[in-house]
Coordinates of C-alpha atoms in Angstrom, one line a residue:
L358 CA 5.9 10.3 6.9
R359 CA 9.6 10.1 6.3
W360 CA 10.1 12.3 3.3
A361 CA 10.0 15.9 2.5
R362 CA 9.9 17.9 -0.7
R363 CA 10.7 21.4 -1.6
V364 CA 8.3 23.1 -4.0
E365 CA 8.8 26.5 -5.6
G366 CA 6.7 29.2 -3.8
G367 CA 6.1 27.0 -0.8
C368 CA 3.1 24.9 0.0
R369 CA 0.3 27.3 0.9
R370 CA -2.5 24.8 1.2
A371 CA -2.3 21.1 1.9
A372 CA -4.9 18.3 2.3
W373 CA -4.7 14.5 2.9
R374 CA -6.9 11.9 1.3
G375 CA -6.3 8.2 2.0
D376 CA -2.7 7.7 1.1
R377 CA -2.2 10.9 -0.8
V378 CA -1.4 14.4 0.0
A379 CA -2.0 17.5 -2.2
C380 CA -0.1 20.7 -1.9
A381 CA -0.9 24.0 -3.6
T382 CA 1.7 26.6 -4.1
P383 CA 0.7 30.1 -5.5
T384 CA 0.8 28.6 -9.0
D385 CA 1.0 24.9 -9.0
L386 CA -0.7 21.8 -7.6
Y387 CA 1.3 18.7 -6.5
V388 CA 0.0 15.3 -5.4
W389 CA 2.2 12.7 -3.7
D390 CA 1.5 9.2 -2.4
A391 CA 2.5 8.2 1.1
A392 CA 5.7 6.7 -0.1
G393 CA 6.8 10.2 -1.5
A394 CA 6.3 9.4 -5.2
L395 CA 4.9 12.3 -7.2
V396 CA 1.5 11.2 -8.6
L397 CA 0.6 14.6 -10.3
H398 CA 2.0 18.0 -11.0
V399 CA -0.1 20.6 -12.7
A400 CA 1.9 23.8 -13.4
G401 CA 0.1 27.1 -13.7
V402 CA -3.1 25.7 -12.3
T403 CA -4.2 29.1 -11.1
R404 CA -3.7 30.7 -14.5
D405 CA -5.0 34.1 -13.3
G406 CA -2.1 34.7 -11.0
G407 CA -4.3 35.2 -8.0
G408 CA -3.0 32.2 -6.1
M409 CA -5.1 29.6 -4.3
G410 CA -7.4 30.4 -1.3
A411 CA -8.5 26.8 -0.6
L412 CA -7.9 23.2 -1.3
A413 CA -10.1 20.1 -0.7
W414 CA -10.3 16.5 -1.9
S415 CA -13.5 15.1 -3.3
P416 CA -15.0 12.3 -1.1
D417 CA -13.9 9.6 -3.6
G418 CA -10.4 11.0 -3.9
A419 CA -10.6 11.3 -7.7
R420 CA -10.6 15.1 -7.7
V421 CA -9.0 18.1 -6.0
A422 CA -11.0 21.3 -5.8
L423 CA -9.0 24.5 -5.6
G424 CA -10.4 28.0 -4.6
V425 CA -8.9 30.5 -7.1
Q426 CA -9.4 34.2 -8.0
N427 CA -12.8 33.8 -9.7
G428 CA -14.1 30.4 -8.8
V429 CA -13.2 26.8 -8.3
R430 CA -10.7 24.8 -10.4
L431 CA -11.4 21.1 -10.3
V432 CA -8.4 18.9 -11.1
A433 CA -9.0 15.2 -11.8
I434 CA -6.1 13.0 -10.7
A435 CA -6.5 11.3 -14.1
G436 CA -7.7 14.0 -16.4
A437 CA -7.6 17.8 -17.4
P438 CA -8.5 20.6 -15.0
R439 CA -11.9 22.1 -15.3
D440 CA -13.2 25.5 -14.1
L441 CA -16.4 26.4 -12.2
A442 CA -17.3 30.0 -11.7
A443 CA -18.0 31.3 -8.2
P444 CA -20.2 34.4 -8.3
A445 CA -18.1 37.5 -8.2
Q446 CA -15.5 36.7 -5.6
R447 CA -12.2 35.2 -4.7
V448 CA -12.8 31.7 -3.2
M449 CA -11.1 31.7 0.3
A450 CA -12.8 28.5 1.6
L451 CA -14.4 25.4 0.1
A452 CA -15.6 22.0 1.1
W453 CA -17.2 19.1 -0.6
V454 CA -20.8 18.7 0.5
D455 CA -20.9 15.3 -1.1
G456 CA -19.5 13.8 -4.4
R457 CA -21.8 16.1 -6.4
R458 CA -21.8 19.5 -4.7
I459 CA -19.1 21.9 -3.4
A460 CA -19.7 24.6 -0.8
V461 CA -17.7 27.8 -1.6
A462 CA -17.2 31.1 0.2
G463 CA -15.0 34.0 -0.1
S464 CA -13.9 37.6 -0.2
T465 CA -17.4 39.2 -0.6
G466 CA -18.9 37.4 2.4
R467 CA -21.2 35.4 0.1
S468 CA -21.4 31.6 0.3
F469 CA -22.8 29.1 -2.2
V470 CA -23.4 25.4 -3.0
L471 CA -22.3 24.7 -6.5
D472 CA -23.1 21.6 -8.6
A473 CA -19.7 20.0 -9.3
A474 CA -20.6 18.9 -12.8
S475 CA -22.2 22.0 -14.2
G476 CA -21.0 24.8 -11.9
A477 CA -24.6 25.9 -11.4
V478 CA -25.5 27.6 -8.1
V479 CA -27.7 25.1 -6.1
A480 CA -28.1 27.3 -3.1
E481 CA -26.9 30.6 -1.7
G482 CA -26.5 30.9 2.0
P483 CA -26.9 34.1 4.1
A484 CA -24.3 36.6 3.5
A485 CA -21.7 37.7 6.0
P486 CA -20.7 41.4 6.3
T487 CA -17.0 40.5 5.9
T488 CA -14.7 38.0 4.2
V489 CA -15.5 34.3 4.9
R490 CA -12.5 32.3 6.1
S491 CA -13.9 28.9 6.6
I492 CA -16.7 26.5 5.4
A493 CA -17.6 23.0 6.3
A494 CA -20.5 20.6 5.5
T495 CA -22.1 18.0 7.8
P496 CA -21.2 14.3 6.9
D497 CA -24.8 13.9 5.5
G498 CA -24.5 17.0 3.3
A499 CA -27.6 18.6 4.8
L500 CA -26.0 21.6 6.5
V501 CA -23.2 24.1 5.8
A502 CA -21.3 26.1 8.5
V503 CA -19.7 29.3 7.4
G504 CA -17.2 31.3 9.6
S505 CA -16.3 34.9 8.8
N506 CA -14.3 37.8 10.1
D507 CA -17.3 39.1 12.0
H508 CA -16.7 36.4 14.7
Q509 CA -19.9 34.6 13.8
V510 CA -20.8 31.2 12.3
R511 CA -23.8 30.9 10.0
L512 CA -25.4 27.5 9.9
W513 CA -27.6 27.0 6.8
R514 CA -29.3 24.3 4.8
A515 CA -27.3 23.1 1.7
A516 CA -30.5 22.4 -0.2
D517 CA -32.0 25.8 -0.2
G518 CA -29.7 28.2 1.7
S519 CA -32.1 28.9 4.5
L520 CA -30.5 30.0 7.8
V521 CA -30.8 27.5 10.6
R522 CA -28.9 29.3 13.3
L523 CA -26.4 32.1 13.9
L524 CA -23.7 31.1 16.4

């Protein structure tokens, strides 16, 4: 990459998808293509002023999910942003399970799989006693791994939230 851009507030979260990079500042979302052309800029995307705790592309590259103060903000590359509520927490980590579901976790130690279309909770994983800092799904979308400040990883089933293993 032979280009650089300055963004107000600094790039706090970044993620690649194919030939595009997304950058989240405390208030805005920017998307550039590999040549450095600005594809999308959404000002004030956090709206609540709480900043962004996480950023991830959808598997098809059509949407970016942002973890915000009280949920997930979905931004379509061609369309208006849409909000999904995350039960009573600041979203610190998120990952697409597949093109239809998003795994989210955050400040209360709770983790969920949400339906990306409706925002409904599909499954709730076992709670951690501290803030969750990372979450990931297996490529087949069957399992979710959640890492928290208690130095443990909780591996659970995305379909029903049942604990598989504590690492």
